[in-house]
PDB file of C-alpha atoms and ligand atoms in Angstrom:
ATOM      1  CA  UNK B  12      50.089 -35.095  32.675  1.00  0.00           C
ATOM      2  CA  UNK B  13      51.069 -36.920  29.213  1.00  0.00           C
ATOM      3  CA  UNK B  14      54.169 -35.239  29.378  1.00  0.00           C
ATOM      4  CA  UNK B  15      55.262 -35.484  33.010  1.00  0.00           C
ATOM      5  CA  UNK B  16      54.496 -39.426  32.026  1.00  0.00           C
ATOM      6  CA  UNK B  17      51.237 -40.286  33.961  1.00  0.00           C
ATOM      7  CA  UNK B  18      49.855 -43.401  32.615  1.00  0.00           C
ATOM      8  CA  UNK B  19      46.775 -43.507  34.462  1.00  0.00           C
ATOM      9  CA  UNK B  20      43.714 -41.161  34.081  1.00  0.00           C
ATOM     10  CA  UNK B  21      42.461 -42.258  37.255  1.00  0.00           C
ATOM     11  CA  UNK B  22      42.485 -39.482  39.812  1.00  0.00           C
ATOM     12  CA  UNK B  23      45.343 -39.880  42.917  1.00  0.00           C
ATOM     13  CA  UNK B  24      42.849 -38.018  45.334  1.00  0.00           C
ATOM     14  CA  UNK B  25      40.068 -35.002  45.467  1.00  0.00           C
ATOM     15  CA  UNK B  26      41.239 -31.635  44.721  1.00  0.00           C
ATOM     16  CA  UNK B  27      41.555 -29.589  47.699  1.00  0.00           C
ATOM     17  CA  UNK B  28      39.417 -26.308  48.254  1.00  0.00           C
ATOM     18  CA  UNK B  29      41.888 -23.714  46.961  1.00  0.00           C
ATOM     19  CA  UNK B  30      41.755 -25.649  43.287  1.00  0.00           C
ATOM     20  CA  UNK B  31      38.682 -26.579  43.280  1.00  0.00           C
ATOM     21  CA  UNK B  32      37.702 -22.510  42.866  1.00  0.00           C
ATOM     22  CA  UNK B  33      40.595 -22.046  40.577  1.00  0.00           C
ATOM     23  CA  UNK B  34      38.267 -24.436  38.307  1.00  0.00           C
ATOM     24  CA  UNK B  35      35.050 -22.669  39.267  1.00  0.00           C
ATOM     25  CA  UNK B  36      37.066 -19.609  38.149  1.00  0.00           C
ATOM     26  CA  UNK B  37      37.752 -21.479  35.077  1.00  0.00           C
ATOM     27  CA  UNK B  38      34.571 -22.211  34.274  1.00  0.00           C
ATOM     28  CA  UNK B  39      32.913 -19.024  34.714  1.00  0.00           C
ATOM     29  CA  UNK B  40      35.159 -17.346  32.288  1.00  0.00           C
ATOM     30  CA  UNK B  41      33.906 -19.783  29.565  1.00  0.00           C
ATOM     31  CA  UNK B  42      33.202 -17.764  26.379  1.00  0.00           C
ATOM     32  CA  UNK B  43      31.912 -19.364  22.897  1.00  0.00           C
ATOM     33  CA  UNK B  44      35.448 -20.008  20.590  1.00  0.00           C
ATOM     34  CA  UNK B  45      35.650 -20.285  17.051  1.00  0.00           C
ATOM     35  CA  UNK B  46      33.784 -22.605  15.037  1.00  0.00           C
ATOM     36  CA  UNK B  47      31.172 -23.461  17.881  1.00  0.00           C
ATOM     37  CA  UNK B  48      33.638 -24.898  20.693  1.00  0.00           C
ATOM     38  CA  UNK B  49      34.841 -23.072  23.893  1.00  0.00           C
ATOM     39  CA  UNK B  50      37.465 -21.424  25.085  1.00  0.00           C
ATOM     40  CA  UNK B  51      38.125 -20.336  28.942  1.00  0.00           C
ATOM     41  CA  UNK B  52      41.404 -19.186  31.406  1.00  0.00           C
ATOM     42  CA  UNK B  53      42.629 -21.428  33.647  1.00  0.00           C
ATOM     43  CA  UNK B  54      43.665 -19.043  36.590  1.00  0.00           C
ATOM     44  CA  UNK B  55      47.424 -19.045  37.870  1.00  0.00           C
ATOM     45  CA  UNK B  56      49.050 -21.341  40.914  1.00  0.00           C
ATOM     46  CA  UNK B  57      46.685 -24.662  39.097  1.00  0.00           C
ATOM     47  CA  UNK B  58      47.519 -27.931  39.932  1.00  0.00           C
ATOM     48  CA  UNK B  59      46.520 -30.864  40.357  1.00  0.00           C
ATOM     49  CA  UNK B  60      47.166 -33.870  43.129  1.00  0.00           C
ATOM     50  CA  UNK B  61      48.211 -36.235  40.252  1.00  0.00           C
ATOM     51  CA  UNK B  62      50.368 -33.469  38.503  1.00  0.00           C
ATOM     52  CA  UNK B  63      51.848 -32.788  42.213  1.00  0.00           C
ATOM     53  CA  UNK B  64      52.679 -36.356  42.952  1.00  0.00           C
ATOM     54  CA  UNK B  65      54.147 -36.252  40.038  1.00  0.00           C
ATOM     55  CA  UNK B  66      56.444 -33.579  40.885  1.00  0.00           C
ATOM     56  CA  UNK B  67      54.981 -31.043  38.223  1.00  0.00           C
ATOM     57  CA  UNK B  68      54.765 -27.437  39.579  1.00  0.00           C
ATOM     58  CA  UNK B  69      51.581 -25.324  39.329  1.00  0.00           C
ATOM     59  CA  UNK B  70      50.557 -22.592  36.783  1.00  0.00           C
ATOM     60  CA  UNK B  71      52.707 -19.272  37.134  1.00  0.00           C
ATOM     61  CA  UNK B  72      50.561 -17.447  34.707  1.00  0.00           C
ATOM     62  CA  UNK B  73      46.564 -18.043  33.105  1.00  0.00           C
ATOM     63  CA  UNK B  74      46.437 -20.046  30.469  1.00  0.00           C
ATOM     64  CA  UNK B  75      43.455 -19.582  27.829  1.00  0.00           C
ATOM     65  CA  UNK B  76      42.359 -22.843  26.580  1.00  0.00           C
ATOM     66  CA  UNK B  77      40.227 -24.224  23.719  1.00  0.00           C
ATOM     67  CA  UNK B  78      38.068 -26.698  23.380  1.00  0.00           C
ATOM     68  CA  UNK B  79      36.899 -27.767  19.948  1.00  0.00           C
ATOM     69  CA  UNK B  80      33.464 -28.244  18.823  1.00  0.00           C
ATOM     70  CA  UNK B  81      33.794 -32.199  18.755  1.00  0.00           C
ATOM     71  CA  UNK B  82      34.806 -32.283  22.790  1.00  0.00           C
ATOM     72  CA  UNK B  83      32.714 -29.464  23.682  1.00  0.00           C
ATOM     73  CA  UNK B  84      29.957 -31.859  22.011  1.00  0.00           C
ATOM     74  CA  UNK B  85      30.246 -34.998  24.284  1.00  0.00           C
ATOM     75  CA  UNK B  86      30.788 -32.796  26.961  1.00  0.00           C
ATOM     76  CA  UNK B  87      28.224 -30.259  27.390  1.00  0.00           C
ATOM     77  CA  UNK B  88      25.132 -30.167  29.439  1.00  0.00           C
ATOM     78  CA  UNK B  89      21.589 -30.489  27.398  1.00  0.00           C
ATOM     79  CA  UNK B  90      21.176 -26.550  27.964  1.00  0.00           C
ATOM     80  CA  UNK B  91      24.876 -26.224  26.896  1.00  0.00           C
ATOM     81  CA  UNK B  92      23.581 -28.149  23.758  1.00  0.00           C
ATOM     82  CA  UNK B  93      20.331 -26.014  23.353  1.00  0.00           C
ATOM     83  CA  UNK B  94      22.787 -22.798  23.413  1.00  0.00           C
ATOM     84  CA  UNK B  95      25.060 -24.065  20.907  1.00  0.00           C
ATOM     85  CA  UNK B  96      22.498 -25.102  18.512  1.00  0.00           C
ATOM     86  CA  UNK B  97      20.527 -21.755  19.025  1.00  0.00           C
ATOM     87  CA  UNK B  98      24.337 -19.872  18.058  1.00  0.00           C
ATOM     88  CA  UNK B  99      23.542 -17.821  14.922  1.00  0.00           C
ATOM     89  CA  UNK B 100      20.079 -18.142  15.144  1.00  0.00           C
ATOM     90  CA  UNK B 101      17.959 -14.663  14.428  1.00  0.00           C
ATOM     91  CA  UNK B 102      17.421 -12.973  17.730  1.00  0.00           C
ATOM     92  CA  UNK B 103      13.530 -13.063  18.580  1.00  0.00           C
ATOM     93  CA  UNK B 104      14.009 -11.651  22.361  1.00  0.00           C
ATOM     94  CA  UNK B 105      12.846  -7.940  23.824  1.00  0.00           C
ATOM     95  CA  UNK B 106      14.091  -5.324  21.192  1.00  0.00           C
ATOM     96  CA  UNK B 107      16.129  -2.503  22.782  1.00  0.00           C
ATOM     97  CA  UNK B 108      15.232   0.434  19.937  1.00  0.00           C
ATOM     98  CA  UNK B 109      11.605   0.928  18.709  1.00  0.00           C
ATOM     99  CA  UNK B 110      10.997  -0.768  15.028  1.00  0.00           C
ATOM    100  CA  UNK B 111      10.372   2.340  13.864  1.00  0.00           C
ATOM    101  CA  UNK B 112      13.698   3.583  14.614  1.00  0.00           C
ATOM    102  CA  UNK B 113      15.662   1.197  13.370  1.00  0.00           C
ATOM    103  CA  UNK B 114      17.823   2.029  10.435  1.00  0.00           C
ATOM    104  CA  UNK B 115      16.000  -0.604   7.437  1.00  0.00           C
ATOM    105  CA  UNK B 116      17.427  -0.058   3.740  1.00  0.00           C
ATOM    106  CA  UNK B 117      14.165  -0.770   1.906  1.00  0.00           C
ATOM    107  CA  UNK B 118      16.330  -1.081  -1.518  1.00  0.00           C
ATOM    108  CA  UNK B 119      17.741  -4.454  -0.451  1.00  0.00           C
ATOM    109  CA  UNK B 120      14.951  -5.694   1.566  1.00  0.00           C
ATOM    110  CA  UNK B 121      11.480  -6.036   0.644  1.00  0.00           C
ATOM    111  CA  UNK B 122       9.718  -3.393   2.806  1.00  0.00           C
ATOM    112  CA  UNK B 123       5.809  -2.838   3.182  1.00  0.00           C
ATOM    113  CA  UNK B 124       4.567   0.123   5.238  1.00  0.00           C
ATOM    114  CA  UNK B 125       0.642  -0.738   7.133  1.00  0.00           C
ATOM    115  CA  UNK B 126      -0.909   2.170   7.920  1.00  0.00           C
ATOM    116  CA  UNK B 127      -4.275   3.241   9.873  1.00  0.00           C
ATOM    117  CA  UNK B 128      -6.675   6.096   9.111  1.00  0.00           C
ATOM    118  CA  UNK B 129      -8.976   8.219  10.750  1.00  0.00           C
ATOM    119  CA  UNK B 130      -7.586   7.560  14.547  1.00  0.00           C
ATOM    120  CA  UNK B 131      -6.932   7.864  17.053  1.00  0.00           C
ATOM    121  CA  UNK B 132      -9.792   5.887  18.536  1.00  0.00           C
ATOM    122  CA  UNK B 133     -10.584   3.536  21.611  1.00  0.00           C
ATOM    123  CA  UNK B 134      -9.150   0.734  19.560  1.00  0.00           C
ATOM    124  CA  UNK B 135      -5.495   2.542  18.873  1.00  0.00           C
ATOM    125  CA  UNK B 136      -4.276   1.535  22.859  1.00  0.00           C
ATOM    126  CA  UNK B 137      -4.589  -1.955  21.783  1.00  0.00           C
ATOM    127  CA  UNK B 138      -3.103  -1.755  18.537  1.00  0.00           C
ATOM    128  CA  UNK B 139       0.054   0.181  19.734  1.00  0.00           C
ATOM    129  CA  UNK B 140       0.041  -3.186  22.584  1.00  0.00           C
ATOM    130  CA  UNK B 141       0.397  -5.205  19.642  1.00  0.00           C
ATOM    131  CA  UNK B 142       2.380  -3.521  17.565  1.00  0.00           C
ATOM    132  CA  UNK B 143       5.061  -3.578  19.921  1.00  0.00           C
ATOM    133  CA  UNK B 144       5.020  -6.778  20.960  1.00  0.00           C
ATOM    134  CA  UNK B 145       4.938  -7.993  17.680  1.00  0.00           C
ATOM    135  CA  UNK B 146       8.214  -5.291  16.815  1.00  0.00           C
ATOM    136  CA  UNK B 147       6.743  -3.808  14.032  1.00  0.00           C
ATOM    137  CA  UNK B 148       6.372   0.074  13.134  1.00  0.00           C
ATOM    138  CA  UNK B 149       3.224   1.320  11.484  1.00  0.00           C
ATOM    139  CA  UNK B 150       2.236   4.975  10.078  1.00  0.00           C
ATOM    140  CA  UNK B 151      -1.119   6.817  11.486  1.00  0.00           C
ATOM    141  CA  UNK B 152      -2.406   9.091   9.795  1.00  0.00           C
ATOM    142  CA  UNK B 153      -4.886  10.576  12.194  1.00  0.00           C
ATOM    143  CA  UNK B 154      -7.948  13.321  12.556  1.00  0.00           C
ATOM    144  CA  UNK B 155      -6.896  16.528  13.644  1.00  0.00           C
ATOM    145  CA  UNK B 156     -10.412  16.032  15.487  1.00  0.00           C
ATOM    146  CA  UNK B 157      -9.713  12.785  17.030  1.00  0.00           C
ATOM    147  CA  UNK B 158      -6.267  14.024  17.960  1.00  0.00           C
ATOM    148  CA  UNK B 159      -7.673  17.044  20.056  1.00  0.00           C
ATOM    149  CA  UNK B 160      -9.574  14.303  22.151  1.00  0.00           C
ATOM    150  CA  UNK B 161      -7.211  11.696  22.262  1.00  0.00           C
ATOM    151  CA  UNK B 162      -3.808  13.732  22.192  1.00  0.00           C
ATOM    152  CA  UNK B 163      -2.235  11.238  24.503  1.00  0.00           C
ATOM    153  CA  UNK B 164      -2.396   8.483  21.972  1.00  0.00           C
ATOM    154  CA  UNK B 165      -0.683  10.549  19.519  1.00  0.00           C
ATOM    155  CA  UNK B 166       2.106  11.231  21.636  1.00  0.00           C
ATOM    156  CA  UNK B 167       2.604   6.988  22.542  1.00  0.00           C
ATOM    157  CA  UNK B 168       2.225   6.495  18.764  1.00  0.00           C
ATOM    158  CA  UNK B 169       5.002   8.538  18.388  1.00  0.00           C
ATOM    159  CA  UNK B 170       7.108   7.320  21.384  1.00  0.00           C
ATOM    160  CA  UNK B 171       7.066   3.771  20.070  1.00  0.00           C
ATOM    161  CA  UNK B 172       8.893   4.765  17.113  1.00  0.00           C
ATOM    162  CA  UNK B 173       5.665   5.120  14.881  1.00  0.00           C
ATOM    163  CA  UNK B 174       4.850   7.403  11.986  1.00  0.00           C
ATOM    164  CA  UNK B 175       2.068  10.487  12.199  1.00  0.00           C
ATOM    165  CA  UNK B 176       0.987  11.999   9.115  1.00  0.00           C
ATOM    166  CA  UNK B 177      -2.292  14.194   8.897  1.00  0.00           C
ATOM    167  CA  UNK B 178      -5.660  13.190   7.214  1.00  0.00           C
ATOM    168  CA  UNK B 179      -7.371  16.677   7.714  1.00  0.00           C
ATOM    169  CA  UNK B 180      -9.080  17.988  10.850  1.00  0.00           C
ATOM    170  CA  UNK B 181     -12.724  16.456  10.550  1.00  0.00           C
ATOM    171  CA  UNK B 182     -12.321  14.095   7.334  1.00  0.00           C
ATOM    172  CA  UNK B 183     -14.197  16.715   4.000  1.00  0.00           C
ATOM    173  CA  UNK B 184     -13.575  15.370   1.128  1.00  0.00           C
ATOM    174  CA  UNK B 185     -10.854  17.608  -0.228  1.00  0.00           C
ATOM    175  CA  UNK B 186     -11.344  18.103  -3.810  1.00  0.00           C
ATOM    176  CA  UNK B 187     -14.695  20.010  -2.871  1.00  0.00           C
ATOM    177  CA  UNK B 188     -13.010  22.876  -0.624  1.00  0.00           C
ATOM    178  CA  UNK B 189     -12.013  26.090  -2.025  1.00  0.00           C
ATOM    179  CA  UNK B 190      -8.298  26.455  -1.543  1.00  0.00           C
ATOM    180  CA  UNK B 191      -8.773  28.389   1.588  1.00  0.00           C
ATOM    181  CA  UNK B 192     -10.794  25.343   2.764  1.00  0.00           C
ATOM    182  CA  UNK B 193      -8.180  23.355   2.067  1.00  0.00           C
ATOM    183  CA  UNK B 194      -5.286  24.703   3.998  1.00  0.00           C
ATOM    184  CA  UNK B 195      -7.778  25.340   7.324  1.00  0.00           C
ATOM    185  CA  UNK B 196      -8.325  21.654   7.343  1.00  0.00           C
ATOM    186  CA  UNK B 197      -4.468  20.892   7.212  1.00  0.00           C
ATOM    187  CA  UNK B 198      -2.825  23.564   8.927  1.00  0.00           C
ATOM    188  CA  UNK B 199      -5.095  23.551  11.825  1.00  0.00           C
ATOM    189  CA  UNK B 200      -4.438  19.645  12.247  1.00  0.00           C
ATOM    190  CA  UNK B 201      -0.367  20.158  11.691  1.00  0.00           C
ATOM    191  CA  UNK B 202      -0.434  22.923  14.252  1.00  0.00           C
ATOM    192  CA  UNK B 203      -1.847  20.386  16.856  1.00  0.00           C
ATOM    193  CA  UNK B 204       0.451  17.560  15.356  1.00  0.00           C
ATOM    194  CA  UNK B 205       3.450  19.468  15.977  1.00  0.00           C
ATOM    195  CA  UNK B 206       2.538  20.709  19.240  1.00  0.00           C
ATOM    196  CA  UNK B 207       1.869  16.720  20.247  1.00  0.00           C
ATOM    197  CA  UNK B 208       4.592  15.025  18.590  1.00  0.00           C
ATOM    198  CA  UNK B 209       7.548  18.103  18.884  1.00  0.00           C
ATOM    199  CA  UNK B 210       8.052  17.368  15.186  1.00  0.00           C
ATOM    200  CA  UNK B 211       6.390  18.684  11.693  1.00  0.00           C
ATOM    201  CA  UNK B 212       3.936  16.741   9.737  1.00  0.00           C
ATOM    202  CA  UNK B 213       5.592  15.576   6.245  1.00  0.00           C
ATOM    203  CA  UNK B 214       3.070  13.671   4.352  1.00  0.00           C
ATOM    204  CA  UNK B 215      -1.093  14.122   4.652  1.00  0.00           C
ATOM    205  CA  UNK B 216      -3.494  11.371   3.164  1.00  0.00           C
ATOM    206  CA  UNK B 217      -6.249  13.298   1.580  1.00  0.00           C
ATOM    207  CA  UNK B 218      -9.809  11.561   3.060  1.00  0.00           C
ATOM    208  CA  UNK B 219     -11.298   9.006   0.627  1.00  0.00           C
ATOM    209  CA  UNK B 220      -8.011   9.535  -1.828  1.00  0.00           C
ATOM    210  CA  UNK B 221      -9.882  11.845  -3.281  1.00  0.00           C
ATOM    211  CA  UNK B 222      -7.469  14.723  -4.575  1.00  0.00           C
ATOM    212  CA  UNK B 223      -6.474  16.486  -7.438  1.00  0.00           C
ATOM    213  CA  UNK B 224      -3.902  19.298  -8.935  1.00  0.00           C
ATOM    214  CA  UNK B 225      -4.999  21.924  -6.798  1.00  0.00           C
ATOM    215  CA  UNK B 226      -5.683  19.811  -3.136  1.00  0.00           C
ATOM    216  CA  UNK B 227      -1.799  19.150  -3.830  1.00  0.00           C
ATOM    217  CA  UNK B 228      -0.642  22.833  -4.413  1.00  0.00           C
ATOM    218  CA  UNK B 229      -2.696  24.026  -1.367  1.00  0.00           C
ATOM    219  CA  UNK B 230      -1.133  21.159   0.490  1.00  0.00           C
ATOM    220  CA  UNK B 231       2.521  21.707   0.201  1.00  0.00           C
ATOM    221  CA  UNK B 232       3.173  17.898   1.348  1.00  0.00           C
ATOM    222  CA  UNK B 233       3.265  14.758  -0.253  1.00  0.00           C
ATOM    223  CA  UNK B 234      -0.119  12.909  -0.594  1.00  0.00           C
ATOM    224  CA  UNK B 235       0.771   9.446   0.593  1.00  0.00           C
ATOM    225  CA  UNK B 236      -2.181   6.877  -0.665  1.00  0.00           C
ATOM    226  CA  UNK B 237      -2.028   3.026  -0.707  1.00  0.00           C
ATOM    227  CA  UNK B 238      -1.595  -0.296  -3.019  1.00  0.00           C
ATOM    228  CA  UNK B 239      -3.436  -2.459  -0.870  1.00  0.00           C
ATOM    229  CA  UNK B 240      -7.062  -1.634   0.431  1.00  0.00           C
ATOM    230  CA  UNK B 241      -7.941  -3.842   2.643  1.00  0.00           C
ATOM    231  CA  UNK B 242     -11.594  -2.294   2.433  1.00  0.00           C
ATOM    232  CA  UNK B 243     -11.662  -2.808   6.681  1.00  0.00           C
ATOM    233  CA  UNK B 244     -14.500  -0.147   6.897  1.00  0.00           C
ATOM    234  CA  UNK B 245     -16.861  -2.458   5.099  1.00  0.00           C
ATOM    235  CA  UNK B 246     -16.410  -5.107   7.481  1.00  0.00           C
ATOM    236  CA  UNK B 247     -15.147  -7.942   5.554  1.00  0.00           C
ATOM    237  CA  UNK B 248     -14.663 -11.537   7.640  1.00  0.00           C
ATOM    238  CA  UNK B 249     -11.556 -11.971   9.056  1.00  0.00           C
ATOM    239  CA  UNK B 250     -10.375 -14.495   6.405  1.00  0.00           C
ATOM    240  CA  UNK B 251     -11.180 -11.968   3.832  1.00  0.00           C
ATOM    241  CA  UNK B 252      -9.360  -8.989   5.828  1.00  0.00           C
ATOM    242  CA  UNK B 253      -6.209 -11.163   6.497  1.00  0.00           C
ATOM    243  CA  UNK B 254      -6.029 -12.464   2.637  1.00  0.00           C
ATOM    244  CA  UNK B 255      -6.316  -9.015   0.882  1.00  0.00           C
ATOM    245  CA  UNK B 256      -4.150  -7.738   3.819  1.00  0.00           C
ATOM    246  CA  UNK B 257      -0.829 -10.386   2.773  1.00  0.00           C
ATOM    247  CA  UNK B 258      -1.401 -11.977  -0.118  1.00  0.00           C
ATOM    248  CA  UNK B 259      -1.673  -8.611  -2.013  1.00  0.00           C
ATOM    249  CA  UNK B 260       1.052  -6.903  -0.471  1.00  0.00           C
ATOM    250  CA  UNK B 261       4.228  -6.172  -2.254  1.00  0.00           C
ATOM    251  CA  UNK B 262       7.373  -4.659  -1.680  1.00  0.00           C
ATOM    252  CA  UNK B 263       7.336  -0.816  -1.658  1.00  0.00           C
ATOM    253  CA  UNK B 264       3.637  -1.647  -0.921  1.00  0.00           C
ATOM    254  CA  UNK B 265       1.420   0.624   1.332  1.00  0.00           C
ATOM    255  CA  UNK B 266      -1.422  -0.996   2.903  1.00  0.00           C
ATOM    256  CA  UNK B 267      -4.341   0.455   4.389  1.00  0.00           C
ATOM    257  CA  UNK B 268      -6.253  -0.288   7.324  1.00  0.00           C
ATOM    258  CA  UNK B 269      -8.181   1.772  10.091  1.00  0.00           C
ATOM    259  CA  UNK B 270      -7.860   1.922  13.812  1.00  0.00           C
ATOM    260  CA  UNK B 271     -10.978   2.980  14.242  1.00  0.00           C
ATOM    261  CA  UNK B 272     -12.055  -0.678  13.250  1.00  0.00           C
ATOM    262  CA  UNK B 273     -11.631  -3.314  16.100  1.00  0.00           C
ATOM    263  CA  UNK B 274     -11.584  -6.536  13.368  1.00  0.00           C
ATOM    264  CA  UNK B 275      -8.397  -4.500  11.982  1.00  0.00           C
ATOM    265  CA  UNK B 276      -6.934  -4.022  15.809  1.00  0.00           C
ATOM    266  CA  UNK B 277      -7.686  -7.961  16.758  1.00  0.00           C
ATOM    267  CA  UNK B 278      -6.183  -9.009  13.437  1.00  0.00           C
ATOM    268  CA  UNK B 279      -3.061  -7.319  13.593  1.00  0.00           C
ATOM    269  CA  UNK B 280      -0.267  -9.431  15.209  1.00  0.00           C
ATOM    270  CA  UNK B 281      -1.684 -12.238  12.929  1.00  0.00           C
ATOM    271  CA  UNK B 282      -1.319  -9.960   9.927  1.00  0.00           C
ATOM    272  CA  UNK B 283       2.248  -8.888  11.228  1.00  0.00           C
ATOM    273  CA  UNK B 284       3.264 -12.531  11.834  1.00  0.00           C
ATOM    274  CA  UNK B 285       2.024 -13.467   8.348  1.00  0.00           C
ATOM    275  CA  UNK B 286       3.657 -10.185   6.392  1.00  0.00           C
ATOM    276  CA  UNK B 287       6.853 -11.187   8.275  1.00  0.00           C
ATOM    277  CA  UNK B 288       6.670 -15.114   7.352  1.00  0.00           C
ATOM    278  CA  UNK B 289       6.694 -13.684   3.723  1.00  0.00           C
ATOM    279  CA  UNK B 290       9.479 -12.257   4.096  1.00  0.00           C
ATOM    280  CA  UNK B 291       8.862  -8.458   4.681  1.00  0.00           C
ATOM    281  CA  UNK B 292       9.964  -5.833   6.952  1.00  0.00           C
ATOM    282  CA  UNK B 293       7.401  -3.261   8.244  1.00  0.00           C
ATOM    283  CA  UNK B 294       8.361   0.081   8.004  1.00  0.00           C
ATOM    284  CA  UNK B 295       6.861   3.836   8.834  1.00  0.00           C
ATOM    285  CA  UNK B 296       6.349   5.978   5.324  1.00  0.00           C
ATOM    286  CA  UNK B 297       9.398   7.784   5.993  1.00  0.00           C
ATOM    287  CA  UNK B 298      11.944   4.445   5.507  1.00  0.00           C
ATOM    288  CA  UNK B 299       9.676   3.026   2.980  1.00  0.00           C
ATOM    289  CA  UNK B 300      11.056   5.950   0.689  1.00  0.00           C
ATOM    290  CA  UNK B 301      14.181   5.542   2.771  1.00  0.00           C
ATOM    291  CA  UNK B 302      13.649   8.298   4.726  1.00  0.00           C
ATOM    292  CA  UNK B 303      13.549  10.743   1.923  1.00  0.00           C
ATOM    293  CA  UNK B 304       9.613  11.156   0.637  1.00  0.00           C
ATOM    294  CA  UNK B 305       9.548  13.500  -2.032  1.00  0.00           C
ATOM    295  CA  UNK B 306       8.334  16.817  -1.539  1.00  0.00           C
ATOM    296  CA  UNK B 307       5.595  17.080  -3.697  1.00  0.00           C
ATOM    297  CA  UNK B 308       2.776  14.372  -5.552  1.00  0.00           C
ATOM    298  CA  UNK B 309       0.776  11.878  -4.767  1.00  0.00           C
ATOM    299  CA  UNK B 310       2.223   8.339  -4.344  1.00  0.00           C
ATOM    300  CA  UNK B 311       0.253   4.749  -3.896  1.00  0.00           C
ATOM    301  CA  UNK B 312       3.814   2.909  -3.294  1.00  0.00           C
ATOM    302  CA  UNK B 313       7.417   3.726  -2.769  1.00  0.00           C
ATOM    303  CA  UNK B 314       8.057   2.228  -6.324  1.00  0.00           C
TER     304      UNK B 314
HETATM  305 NI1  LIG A  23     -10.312   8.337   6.253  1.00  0.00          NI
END
């Protein structure tokens, strides 16, 4: 208009139908620009009745325009202004891949793996709820026992992206089995793993941490134990279980709960929220060693 030498803003007339959906056109192709302003196509054959009284002919091809930051500020709608100001923000929406599954390079960011014994129970439903609503993997290491009663827990666990590691059929402590004894309790409880979760077990978590050279030689996998005990079996208060549960957790850290304890079920999405506040992504065992947990030993952290 500047250039066909309008002088007046001031609309001649209305726009008639046909360019009044060339600009509802226009304005549905509206994409964010560079730097925060806009940019959308203005569709061929545009006009408008000032540019046509002024003997201007329309648009033979689209034009893309931009709009910078500054005009797209006085100009945008208060949603328009919520969107822009949310731009770049971290995306706290539905996740499309379980947190377990996501790829997570624990040697740049500070990882912590929680984990939860003796399961499954009536209490692991719930806590699978919460973990995934609060997008946050965890590592079970269950009864072969419980398993056989509660296979279909296993298999959700498992589903949603979550570790399963064994912690012996019915729960002996270890060290006191011949090592006969020893491989009954484990192999019997990987069999049924394997058969419930299509995949093998790689690390066990010997009951009570009690273990020693020979548990690990009749094991043939990776004794995976903790840093931070939160000590949940003894029924602490729940200012006492969330404390020990975040302010003593590290990076490489492995913390231990059990889901066979409702306080530790309840708890969790407040522990999650917390652990994540601090700064740390929750991972399964497997990406806490970045998915390479050495074969043999026993380990109370990823450090
Ligand atoms: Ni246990």
């Amino acid at each position: 208009r500047r250039s066909a030498g309008a002088l007046s803003t001031a609309p001649a007339r209305s726009a008639d139908q046909a360019q009044a959906e060339r600009l509802r056109a226009a304005l549905a192709s509206t994409v964010p620009g560079a730097d925060g302003g806009l940019a959308f196509v203005l569709p061929a054959g545009f006009s408008s009745p000032e540019l046509e009284d002024l003997g201007v002919p329309a648009t033979t091809e689209p034009l893309v325009l931009e709009a910078p930051a500054d005009v797209v500020e006085t100009l945008a709608s208060p949603f328009g202004k919520r969107l822009a100001a949310a731009s770049g923000a971290p995306y706290t929406g539905p996740h499309a891949v379980a947190a377990g599954r996501e790829w997570v390079d624990c040697t740049l960011l500070p990882c912590i793996a929680l984990t939860y014994d003796d399961g499954p129970s009536r209490h692991t439903a719930r806590l699978l709820d919460e973990l995934r609503a609060s997008h946050a993997a965890a590592t079970f290491y269950v009864l072969g026992e419980s398993a056989s009663k509660l296979p279909g827990l296993v298999r959700r666990a498992v589903q949603e992206g979550h570790e399963v590691g064994s912690h012996t059929w019915s729960h002996p402590s270890l060290p006191r089995l011949s090592v006969r004894g020893i491989r009954a309790q484990l192999d019997r409880t990987h069999r049924l793993l394997r058969t419930l979760t299509g995949k093998p077990v790689t690390t066990f978590r010997p009951p009570y941490g009690l273990y020693n050279a020979r548990v690990l030689r009749a094991a043939r996998l990776p004794a995976i134990l903790w840093s931070v005990d939160t000590r949940d079996w003894e029924g602490p208060s729940s200012r006492k279980l969330f404390a020990s549960a975040v302010r003593e957790a590290t990076p490489g850290g492995i913390v231990l709960f059990h889901d066979t304890k409702p306080r530790s079920v309840r708890l969790a999405p407040a522990i999650i929220r917390a652990l994540h506040r601090r700064g740390f992504t929750l991972v399964t065992i497997t990406q806490l060693f970045n998915g390479d947990v050495p074969a043999r030993g026993a380990y109370r952290s990823a450090n």
